[in-house]
């Protein structure tokens, strides 16, 4: 293929959610030509069943890029449309659909994907959520060459980040989106300089991160406090970890551990029995109008800093206590 002037590459960009926007921005800043953007077709959502444009579609249209939003990303008509754009390479970030070989091979330099995990760990739709919810110490981003299988292609670049004790899926996603944008831009630059080494994944070591649904986000209070906290952070802010109180669903956020001193959970006036793990799992063992609520788990108490009761906005749990919220002895189920 003839070289583009000044290292410029013609990029066909694929993406749908906001996570993909920093990478498109990095591709632009690196001086590459974005010849078009492919995003998922809008689906009717909410009570009004209206179709809202994806964050990627809004961004691309504001930039004046040609936008394709096929019902399915295959078929002769769609293939002809992307061939007409004459891309050198496809860059795919959270597009949301496995692509067929004919489509992957349209650009002469193939198709690259940015995935928010250290592959082969956490292949699938929700790697950031599950990295936190499963208690991983680190995660990261991977640039891989796409194959006709989910997140299984050879790796061109990876970078790891530690997962902090207060990280949430929403916050970590923003960090990884920025990190991944830089890594993809660097990979395109390396491709311009010459062949980039590609490392096959260890498929036997693969783990999976399925799409998060409502069932996965329900809190099981019988687990240890650390496991419950990891799940809550991993589901924050969408879909939100949830539980039930008096039969009504309540979302819970911002878990924290309480220091113990002299056999008493410091500052809460909670007995040594509770601090050591007493109380039935899900039972509210402290409800303080200044500090919020303390909930028993299968392994110690857990502070819940924020909640979203049904029909209400997200709020501090202390504000909930001051209103018509829970009382000591109430139990989440």
Coordinates of C-alpha atoms in Angstrom, one line a residue:
X1 CA 0.0 0.0 0.0
X2 CA 1.3 3.5 -0.8
X3 CA 2.4 5.5 2.2
X4 CA 0.3 8.4 3.3
X5 CA 2.1 11.8 3.7
X6 CA 3.4 12.6 7.1
X7 CA 2.5 9.3 8.6
X8 CA -1.3 9.9 8.1
X9 CA -3.5 6.9 8.2
X10 CA -7.1 6.7 6.9
X11 CA -9.1 5.4 9.8
X12 CA -12.6 4.0 9.9
X13 CA -13.7 4.4 13.5
X14 CA -16.2 2.1 15.2
X15 CA -17.7 2.9 18.6
X16 CA -20.9 3.5 20.5
X17 CA -20.7 4.7 24.1
X18 CA -18.8 7.6 25.6
X19 CA -15.9 5.2 26.5
X20 CA -14.9 5.4 22.8
X21 CA -14.8 9.1 22.5
X22 CA -11.2 9.7 23.9
X23 CA -9.8 7.3 21.4
X24 CA -11.4 9.0 18.5
X25 CA -10.1 12.3 19.8
X26 CA -6.6 10.8 20.1
X27 CA -6.7 9.5 16.5
X28 CA -7.7 13.1 15.4
X29 CA -4.9 14.7 17.4
X30 CA -2.3 12.3 16.0
X31 CA -3.2 13.7 12.5
X32 CA -4.9 10.7 11.1
X33 CA -7.8 11.1 8.7
X34 CA -11.1 9.8 10.0
X35 CA -12.9 8.7 6.8
X36 CA -16.1 7.6 8.6
X37 CA -17.6 6.4 11.9
X38 CA -19.7 3.3 12.4
X39 CA -22.0 3.2 15.5
X40 CA -24.8 0.9 16.6
X41 CA -28.3 1.6 15.4
X42 CA -30.3 3.5 18.1
X43 CA -32.9 1.4 19.8
X44 CA -36.1 2.7 21.5
X45 CA -35.6 3.0 25.2
X46 CA -37.4 4.2 28.3
X47 CA -41.1 4.7 28.9
X48 CA -41.6 6.8 25.8
X49 CA -39.8 4.2 23.7
X50 CA -37.8 6.9 21.9
X51 CA -34.5 6.2 20.1
X52 CA -31.7 8.5 21.3
X53 CA -28.5 8.9 19.3
X54 CA -25.4 7.3 20.8
X55 CA -22.7 9.5 22.3
X56 CA -20.5 8.4 19.4
X57 CA -23.1 9.4 16.8
X58 CA -23.6 12.9 18.4
X59 CA -19.8 13.4 18.5
X60 CA -19.2 12.2 14.9
X61 CA -22.0 14.3 13.4
X62 CA -20.8 17.4 15.2
X63 CA -17.4 16.8 13.6
X64 CA -19.0 16.3 10.2
X65 CA -17.9 12.7 9.7
X66 CA -19.9 10.3 7.5
X67 CA -21.8 8.1 10.0
X68 CA -23.0 4.5 9.3
X69 CA -25.5 2.9 11.7
X70 CA -26.4 -0.4 10.2
X71 CA -29.1 -2.8 11.6
X72 CA -26.3 -5.4 11.4
X73 CA -22.7 -4.7 10.4
X74 CA -22.5 -7.1 7.4
X75 CA -24.0 -7.7 4.0
X76 CA -23.1 -6.5 0.5
X77 CA -24.6 -3.0 0.8
X78 CA -22.8 -2.3 4.1
X79 CA -19.5 -3.8 2.9
X80 CA -19.7 -1.6 -0.3
X81 CA -20.3 1.5 1.9
X82 CA -17.2 1.0 4.0
X83 CA -15.1 0.1 1.0
X84 CA -16.1 3.3 -0.7
X85 CA -14.6 5.2 2.3
X86 CA -11.2 3.5 1.5
X87 CA -9.9 3.1 5.0
X88 CA -6.3 1.9 5.7
X89 CA -7.3 0.5 9.1
X90 CA -10.4 0.0 11.3
X91 CA -10.2 1.1 14.9
X92 CA -12.9 -0.5 17.0
X93 CA -13.7 0.7 20.6
X94 CA -16.8 -0.6 22.4
X95 CA -18.8 -1.0 19.2
X96 CA -20.8 -3.8 20.7
X97 CA -20.9 -6.5 18.1
X98 CA -18.6 -9.2 16.8
X99 CA -17.5 -8.4 13.2
X100 CA -17.3 -11.0 10.4
X101 CA -14.0 -11.7 8.7
X102 CA -15.0 -10.0 5.4
X103 CA -15.7 -6.8 7.3
X104 CA -12.5 -7.1 9.4
X105 CA -10.4 -7.5 6.2
X106 CA -11.8 -4.5 4.3
X107 CA -9.0 -2.2 5.4
X108 CA -5.6 -3.3 4.0
X109 CA -4.0 -3.0 7.5
X110 CA -6.9 -4.9 9.1
X111 CA -8.9 -4.0 12.2
X112 CA -7.6 -3.1 15.7
X113 CA -9.6 -3.2 18.9
X114 CA -9.2 -1.5 22.2
X115 CA -10.4 -3.6 25.1
X116 CA -10.6 -2.5 28.7
X117 CA -8.8 -5.4 30.4
X118 CA -5.5 -7.3 30.3
X119 CA -6.4 -9.9 27.8
X120 CA -6.9 -12.9 28.0
X121 CA -8.5 -11.9 31.3
X122 CA -12.0 -10.6 31.2
X123 CA -13.1 -11.0 27.6
X124 CA -16.6 -9.8 26.9
X125 CA -19.0 -6.9 27.4
X126 CA -18.3 -5.7 31.0
X127 CA -14.6 -6.0 31.8
X128 CA -14.4 -3.0 34.0
X129 CA -17.4 -4.0 36.1
X130 CA -16.1 -7.5 36.7
X131 CA -12.5 -6.5 37.4
X132 CA -13.7 -4.6 40.5
X133 CA -16.6 -6.9 41.4
X134 CA -14.3 -9.9 41.4
X135 CA -11.7 -8.2 43.6
X136 CA -8.9 -7.9 41.0
X137 CA -5.8 -6.0 42.2
X138 CA -5.2 -4.6 38.7
X139 CA -6.6 -4.3 35.2
X140 CA -5.7 -2.3 32.2
X141 CA -6.2 -1.9 28.4
X142 CA -5.2 -4.0 25.4
X143 CA -4.8 -3.2 21.8
X144 CA -5.4 -6.3 19.7
X145 CA -5.8 -7.3 16.1
X146 CA -9.4 -8.5 15.7
X147 CA -10.4 -12.0 14.7
X148 CA -13.8 -13.5 14.1
X149 CA -14.1 -14.4 17.8
X150 CA -14.8 -12.4 20.9
X151 CA -11.6 -10.6 22.1
X152 CA -9.4 -13.5 21.0
X153 CA -7.0 -11.8 18.6
X154 CA -3.2 -11.3 19.0
X155 CA -2.0 -8.5 21.3
X156 CA -0.1 -5.5 19.9
X157 CA 0.1 -3.5 23.1
X158 CA -1.0 -3.6 26.8
X159 CA -0.8 -1.3 29.8
X160 CA -1.8 -2.2 33.4
X161 CA -3.3 0.0 36.2
X162 CA -3.8 -0.8 39.8
X163 CA -7.4 -0.9 41.1
X164 CA -7.7 1.2 44.3
X165 CA -9.9 0.4 47.3
X166 CA -12.3 3.2 46.4
X167 CA -12.4 2.8 42.6
X168 CA -15.8 2.4 41.0
X169 CA -16.6 1.1 37.6
X170 CA -17.6 4.6 36.4
X171 CA -14.4 6.2 37.6
X172 CA -12.1 3.4 36.4
X173 CA -13.8 3.4 33.0
X174 CA -12.9 7.1 32.6
X175 CA -9.3 6.4 33.5
X176 CA -9.0 3.4 31.2
X177 CA -10.7 5.3 28.3
X178 CA -7.9 8.0 28.5
X179 CA -5.2 5.4 28.9
X180 CA -6.5 3.3 26.0
X181 CA -6.8 6.4 23.7
X182 CA -3.1 7.1 24.2
X183 CA -2.1 3.4 23.7
X184 CA -4.1 3.2 20.5
X185 CA -2.5 6.4 19.1
X186 CA 0.9 5.0 20.0
X187 CA 0.1 1.7 18.3
X188 CA -0.9 3.5 15.0
X189 CA 2.3 5.5 15.2
X190 CA 4.4 2.3 15.6
X191 CA 2.6 0.7 12.7
X192 CA 3.7 3.6 10.5
X193 CA 7.3 3.0 11.5
X194 CA 7.2 -0.7 10.6
X195 CA 5.7 -4.0 11.5
X196 CA 4.5 -4.3 15.1
X197 CA 5.1 -7.5 17.0
X198 CA 1.8 -9.4 17.7
X199 CA 1.6 -11.8 20.6
X200 CA -0.9 -14.6 20.6
X201 CA -3.1 -14.8 23.7
X202 CA -3.0 -17.8 26.0
X203 CA -6.5 -19.0 25.3
X204 CA -6.5 -21.5 28.1
X205 CA -6.1 -18.7 30.6
X206 CA -9.1 -16.7 29.3
X207 CA -11.7 -15.5 31.7
X208 CA -15.0 -13.8 30.7
X209 CA -16.9 -10.7 31.7
X210 CA -20.5 -11.1 30.6
X211 CA -22.9 -8.2 30.2
X212 CA -24.1 -6.9 33.5
X213 CA -27.8 -7.4 34.2
X214 CA -30.1 -6.7 37.0
X215 CA -29.7 -10.1 38.5
X216 CA -25.9 -9.8 38.6
X217 CA -26.1 -6.4 40.4
X218 CA -28.2 -7.7 43.3
X219 CA -26.3 -7.7 46.6
X220 CA -25.9 -11.0 48.4
X221 CA -25.4 -9.9 52.0
X222 CA -24.3 -13.3 53.1
X223 CA -20.9 -12.7 51.4
X224 CA -18.0 -11.2 53.3
X225 CA -17.9 -7.4 53.7
X226 CA -15.0 -7.2 51.2
X227 CA -16.9 -9.1 48.5
X228 CA -20.1 -7.1 49.1
X229 CA -18.1 -3.8 48.8
X230 CA -16.4 -5.0 45.6
X231 CA -19.7 -5.8 44.0
X232 CA -21.2 -2.5 45.0
X233 CA -18.2 -0.6 43.6
X234 CA -18.2 -2.7 40.4
X235 CA -21.8 -1.9 39.7
X236 CA -21.5 1.9 40.3
X237 CA -23.1 3.8 38.8
X238 CA -24.8 1.7 36.1
X239 CA -26.7 -0.4 36.7
X240 CA -26.2 0.2 40.4
X241 CA -26.0 -2.6 43.0
X242 CA -29.4 -3.1 44.6
X243 CA -31.2 -4.8 47.4
X244 CA -34.7 -4.8 48.9
X245 CA -36.0 -3.1 52.0
X246 CA -39.6 -3.8 53.1
X247 CA -40.1 -5.2 49.6
X248 CA -39.0 -2.1 47.7
X249 CA -35.8 -2.0 45.7
X250 CA -33.0 0.3 46.9
X251 CA -29.7 0.9 45.1
X252 CA -26.6 1.1 47.3
X253 CA -23.3 2.9 46.7
X254 CA -20.1 4.1 48.3
X255 CA -19.3 1.2 50.6
X256 CA -16.6 1.6 53.3
X257 CA -15.1 -0.3 56.2
X258 CA -15.3 1.0 59.8
X259 CA -12.2 1.2 62.0
X260 CA -12.4 -0.8 65.2
X261 CA -10.9 0.3 68.5
X262 CA -11.0 -1.4 71.9
X263 CA -13.6 -3.9 70.8
X264 CA -16.1 -1.3 69.7
X265 CA -16.7 -0.1 66.1
X266 CA -15.2 3.4 66.6
X267 CA -17.6 6.3 66.6
X268 CA -20.7 4.2 66.1
X269 CA -21.4 2.8 69.5
X270 CA -21.8 -0.6 68.0
X271 CA -21.2 -3.5 70.4
X272 CA -18.2 -5.9 70.1
X273 CA -20.5 -8.7 68.9
X274 CA -21.6 -6.7 65.9
X275 CA -18.1 -5.4 65.1
X276 CA -17.0 -9.0 65.1
X277 CA -19.6 -10.0 62.6
X278 CA -22.8 -10.2 64.5
X279 CA -26.3 -9.4 63.2
X280 CA -28.0 -11.3 60.4
X281 CA -26.7 -10.6 56.9
X282 CA -28.4 -7.5 55.6
X283 CA -29.5 -6.3 59.0
X284 CA -29.0 -2.6 59.6
X285 CA -27.0 -2.5 62.9
X286 CA -26.5 1.2 63.0
X287 CA -28.5 4.1 61.5
X288 CA -26.9 7.4 62.4
X289 CA -28.2 10.8 61.1
X290 CA -24.7 12.0 60.6
X291 CA -22.8 8.9 59.5
X292 CA -25.4 6.9 57.7
X293 CA -26.0 3.2 57.9
X294 CA -23.9 0.2 58.9
X295 CA -25.1 -3.2 57.6
X296 CA -24.1 -6.7 58.7
X297 CA -22.7 -9.0 56.1
X298 CA -21.6 -12.6 56.2
X299 CA -18.2 -11.4 57.5
X300 CA -18.3 -8.1 59.4
X301 CA -20.2 -4.8 59.1
X302 CA -20.1 -2.5 56.1
X303 CA -20.8 1.2 55.9
X304 CA -23.1 2.2 53.0
X305 CA -22.4 5.8 52.2
X306 CA -25.0 6.5 49.6
X307 CA -28.4 5.1 48.5
X308 CA -31.1 5.6 46.0
X309 CA -34.5 4.7 47.3
X310 CA -37.3 4.0 44.8
X311 CA -38.4 7.1 43.1
X312 CA -35.7 9.2 44.7
X313 CA -32.4 10.7 43.6
X314 CA -29.1 9.3 44.8
X315 CA -28.4 10.7 48.3
X316 CA -26.1 10.2 51.3
X317 CA -27.4 7.4 53.5
X318 CA -27.3 9.8 56.5
X319 CA -29.9 12.0 54.7
X320 CA -32.0 8.9 54.2
X321 CA -31.8 8.1 57.9
X322 CA -32.9 11.7 58.8
X323 CA -35.9 11.3 56.6
X324 CA -38.3 8.3 56.4
X325 CA -35.4 5.9 56.0
X326 CA -34.3 2.7 57.8
X327 CA -34.0 2.1 61.4
X328 CA -31.8 -0.3 63.4
X329 CA -33.1 -3.8 63.1
X330 CA -34.5 -3.3 59.5
X331 CA -33.0 -5.8 57.1
X332 CA -32.0 -5.6 53.5
X333 CA -32.8 -8.7 51.5

